[in-house]
Each structure stands twice: as C-alpha cells, then as structure tokens.
Short mmCIF file of C-alpha atoms in Angstrom, two decimals:
data_model
loop_
_atom_site.label_atom_id
_atom_site.label_comp_id
_atom_site.label_asym_id
_atom_site.label_seq_id
_atom_site.Cartn_x
_atom_site.Cartn_y
_atom_site.Cartn_z
CA MET A 1 161.92 -13.62 4.80
CA LYS A 2 160.17 -16.96 5.10
CA VAL A 3 163.29 -18.55 6.57
CA VAL A 4 163.41 -15.85 9.24
CA LEU A 5 159.73 -16.43 10.04
CA ASP A 6 160.30 -20.17 10.27
CA LEU A 7 163.03 -19.50 12.85
CA GLY A 8 160.41 -17.78 15.02
CA HIS A 9 161.39 -14.16 14.41
CA ARG A 10 159.04 -11.26 13.75
CA VAL A 11 159.32 -9.79 10.24
CA ILE A 12 158.45 -6.21 9.31
CA GLY A 13 158.64 -5.04 5.71
CA ILE A 14 158.10 -1.96 3.60
CA GLU A 15 157.26 -2.65 -0.03
CA GLY A 16 156.04 -0.28 -2.70
CA CYS A 17 154.44 -2.94 -4.91
CA LYS A 18 151.22 -4.54 -3.64
CA ALA A 19 151.60 -7.39 -6.12
CA GLY A 20 154.98 -8.22 -4.58
CA ILE A 21 153.49 -8.31 -1.08
CA GLU A 22 150.61 -10.53 -2.14
CA ALA A 23 152.98 -12.81 -4.05
CA PHE A 24 155.09 -13.25 -0.90
CA PHE A 25 152.08 -14.29 1.17
CA ASN A 26 150.60 -16.51 -1.54
CA GLU A 27 153.84 -18.24 -2.57
CA ASN A 28 154.55 -19.09 1.07
CA ASN A 29 150.95 -20.15 1.87
CA ILE A 30 150.59 -17.51 4.57
CA SER A 31 147.06 -16.31 5.33
CA TYR A 32 146.87 -12.56 5.76
CA GLU A 33 144.56 -9.65 6.39
CA ILE A 34 144.78 -6.08 5.14
CA GLU A 35 144.24 -3.02 7.33
CA LYS A 36 144.48 0.71 6.67
CA ASP A 37 146.74 2.63 8.99
CA GLU A 38 145.17 5.30 11.19
CA ASN A 39 146.14 8.12 8.80
CA ASN A 40 145.22 6.22 5.61
CA GLN A 41 148.79 6.64 4.38
CA CYS A 42 149.30 2.97 3.60
CA GLU A 43 147.81 -0.50 3.73
CA ILE A 44 149.18 -2.94 6.28
CA TYR A 45 149.38 -6.63 5.37
CA LYS A 46 149.49 -8.85 8.46
CA GLY A 47 150.05 -12.58 8.66
CA ILE A 48 147.26 -14.36 10.52
CA GLU A 49 149.19 -17.36 11.82
CA CYS A 50 152.68 -15.85 11.93
CA SER A 51 154.34 -12.62 12.96
CA VAL A 52 154.82 -10.84 9.65
CA THR A 53 153.72 -7.28 8.88
CA ILE A 54 154.37 -5.64 5.53
CA TYR A 55 153.51 -2.02 4.88
CA SER A 56 152.48 -1.16 1.33
CA ALA A 57 154.17 2.20 1.14
CA ASP A 58 156.79 4.33 -0.56
CA VAL A 59 159.95 3.97 1.51
CA PHE A 60 160.84 7.62 0.82
CA THR A 61 157.62 8.97 2.39
CA PHE A 62 157.02 6.23 4.98
CA ASN A 63 156.88 7.92 8.38
CA LYS A 64 155.46 5.33 10.76
CA SER A 65 157.42 4.71 13.89
CA LEU A 66 158.72 1.15 13.81
CA PRO A 67 160.06 -0.88 16.69
CA SER A 68 163.80 -1.40 16.89
CA VAL A 69 164.92 -3.94 14.30
CA ASP A 70 167.83 -6.34 14.50
CA TYR A 71 168.15 -7.17 10.80
CA ILE A 72 167.29 -5.52 7.51
CA TRP A 73 167.34 -7.57 4.32
CA ASP A 74 167.59 -5.46 1.18
CA ARG A 75 167.32 -7.62 -1.89
CA GLY A 76 166.11 -5.65 -4.84
CA GLY A 77 165.72 -2.29 -3.11
CA LEU A 78 168.93 -0.36 -3.69
CA VAL A 79 169.51 -1.92 -7.11
CA ALA A 80 166.03 -0.78 -8.24
CA ILE A 81 166.56 2.81 -7.10
CA ASN A 82 167.71 5.33 -9.69
CA PRO A 83 171.36 6.17 -8.95
CA SER A 84 170.42 9.83 -8.45
CA THR A 85 168.30 8.93 -5.39
CA ARG A 86 170.60 6.33 -3.80
CA GLU A 87 171.75 8.64 -1.01
CA GLN A 88 168.13 9.45 -0.12
CA TYR A 89 167.36 5.71 -0.03
CA ARG A 90 170.45 5.09 2.11
CA ASP A 91 169.22 7.72 4.56
CA CYS A 92 165.89 5.87 4.84
CA LEU A 93 167.77 2.68 5.72
CA LEU A 94 170.02 4.47 8.22
CA ARG A 95 166.97 5.88 10.05
CA MET A 96 165.82 2.29 10.69
CA MET A 97 169.22 1.16 11.98
CA THR A 98 170.28 1.24 15.63
CA PRO A 99 174.06 1.76 15.88
CA ASP A 100 176.03 -1.40 16.70
CA GLN A 101 172.79 -3.42 16.76
CA THR A 102 170.99 -3.52 13.42
CA ARG A 103 172.59 -5.65 10.72
CA LEU A 104 171.79 -4.64 7.14
CA PHE A 105 172.24 -7.42 4.61
CA LEU A 106 172.46 -5.68 1.26
CA VAL A 107 172.38 -7.64 -1.99
CA ALA A 108 174.14 -5.62 -4.68
CA ILE A 109 174.24 -6.58 -8.35
CA ASN A 110 177.23 -6.21 -10.63
CA TYR A 111 177.07 -7.00 -14.35
CA ASN A 112 178.72 -6.15 -17.64
CA ASP A 113 176.23 -5.20 -20.33
CA PRO A 114 176.98 -1.95 -22.16
CA ASP A 115 173.55 -2.02 -23.84
CA PHE A 116 171.56 -2.17 -20.59
CA SER A 117 171.40 0.62 -18.05
CA GLY A 118 168.88 -0.86 -15.57
CA PRO A 119 166.96 -1.37 -13.46
CA PRO A 120 168.36 -3.32 -11.85
CA TYR A 121 171.24 -0.89 -11.72
CA VAL A 122 174.82 -1.92 -11.08
CA VAL A 123 175.81 -1.35 -7.44
CA ASN A 124 179.48 -2.24 -7.10
CA ASP A 125 181.67 -2.40 -4.00
CA ASP A 126 182.86 1.18 -4.51
CA ASP A 127 179.22 2.34 -4.59
CA VAL A 128 178.51 0.52 -1.31
CA ASN A 129 181.60 2.04 0.30
CA HIS A 130 180.70 5.51 -0.98
CA LEU A 131 177.15 5.25 0.36
CA PHE A 132 177.84 3.66 3.74
CA GLY A 133 181.57 4.03 4.44
CA SER A 134 181.44 7.21 6.53
CA THR A 135 178.73 5.99 8.93
CA CYS A 136 178.93 2.20 8.78
CA SER A 137 181.28 -0.73 8.73
CA SER A 138 180.88 -2.93 5.68
CA GLU A 139 181.97 -6.49 4.97
CA LEU A 140 181.59 -8.44 1.74
CA VAL A 141 180.08 -11.73 2.92
CA GLU A 142 179.43 -13.65 -0.28
CA VAL A 143 179.70 -13.39 -4.05
CA ARG A 144 177.37 -15.47 -6.17
CA ASP A 145 177.92 -15.81 -9.92
CA ASN A 146 174.49 -15.80 -11.57
CA THR A 147 175.71 -15.64 -15.17
CA GLU A 148 174.61 -19.12 -16.29
CA GLU A 149 171.31 -18.89 -14.42
CA TYR A 150 170.60 -15.53 -16.04
CA ARG A 151 171.60 -16.70 -19.53
CA SER A 152 169.25 -19.70 -19.24
CA ARG A 153 166.20 -17.44 -19.13
CA GLU A 154 164.41 -17.17 -22.45
CA THR A 155 164.38 -13.37 -22.43
CA ALA A 156 167.85 -12.94 -20.98
CA ARG A 157 170.32 -10.60 -22.57
CA GLN A 158 173.68 -12.01 -23.53
CA ILE A 159 175.93 -10.57 -20.87
CA ASN A 160 179.52 -11.40 -19.97
CA TYR A 161 178.74 -11.82 -16.28
CA ILE A 162 176.24 -10.99 -13.56
CA GLU A 163 176.86 -11.52 -9.89
CA GLU A 164 175.14 -10.86 -6.59
CA ARG A 165 177.37 -9.46 -3.86
CA LEU A 166 176.08 -9.76 -0.29
CA HIS A 167 177.32 -7.04 2.06
CA LEU A 168 176.89 -6.95 5.84
CA ILE A 169 176.57 -3.34 6.96
CA VAL A 170 176.49 -2.15 10.58
CA ARG A 171 175.97 1.45 11.60
CA LYS A 172 178.78 2.81 13.77
CA GLN A 173 178.29 4.56 17.11
CA ILE A 174 178.65 8.29 16.64
#
C-alpha cells in the first residue's frame, strides 16, 4: 500500500485487526488520527500527510458506502478466511468492484503440509476459478516460490513447498 501512496494515489482499506492498521502506519512512518464513524460502527484511521484511510471493521458487516475504487489488493484476506465462508468473502469483494474498471490483485497461497490445515489456508488456482470464474475474468500474473524463505524462519514447519500466486481479477459486465 505504501508504494501506491508514494505514487500519489488515494488508499482506502478495511482491516479487522487494529494492531495491523497501527503497524502499517508506524512501520511506514505515517502520522495518523483516529475518528469514530457517525454510527459508531468502526474506527477510521486517517493519514495526516497522505491520502490513506483504513477502516477498522469486520469486512462481512462493513456497510459504509465507499467511493468507486480502481484497485483492490488482497494479501492475507482470502487465505485467512475459513473455507466455509469464502463465498461470503468473495461477495464482499464483488460489491466493491465496478465491472470492467476495478482490478483485484489477489495473493493466494499454495503449500504442501499434510500436518497443517491453516490459517493461512491453501487457495489454489481451482479455488480462485470456482470463486470468481462465473462473474470475473482471472489471470495468473506471477508465481513466487517462498519455500526457502519460509524454511529459514526459526518456527517454520518443514514443508515441501509454499508459493504465493498473484491473480488479476476483473469483474465482467453483466
């Protein structure tokens, strides 16, 4: 998100974990203020010197009207969601997407570890196609092998492989 801000774009986020929001602002040395929304449904974190607004809210119950967005970056959202609620999460994303305009960059994780069931949960290409294929076009943009990086962590499990798969998803005109 910082790269997008540095390019002069406005960033709007929805995050369920306040610690994650505060870490983003602090790690990027962005001063911020916190406001309550008019219905006290969430806290709103706003950058003071840059155009970033992050709502501390549950994406499933978030009902604020947002301006039209050009890009959505989902890194850690879908893979953290229990597989039984993936379609509900997908519907939340689709509501934010303008057909043929909004680009959703979705980072999916694929790994082989029979002793670990998540989160993060495996989201493979078939899962992405199942979730978005009927309403969106989808293109696999990049595959990044994170196996060695993951194995180098002290607490890492010994897995055969773990990779991030970046998908570009665009909602079709109906």
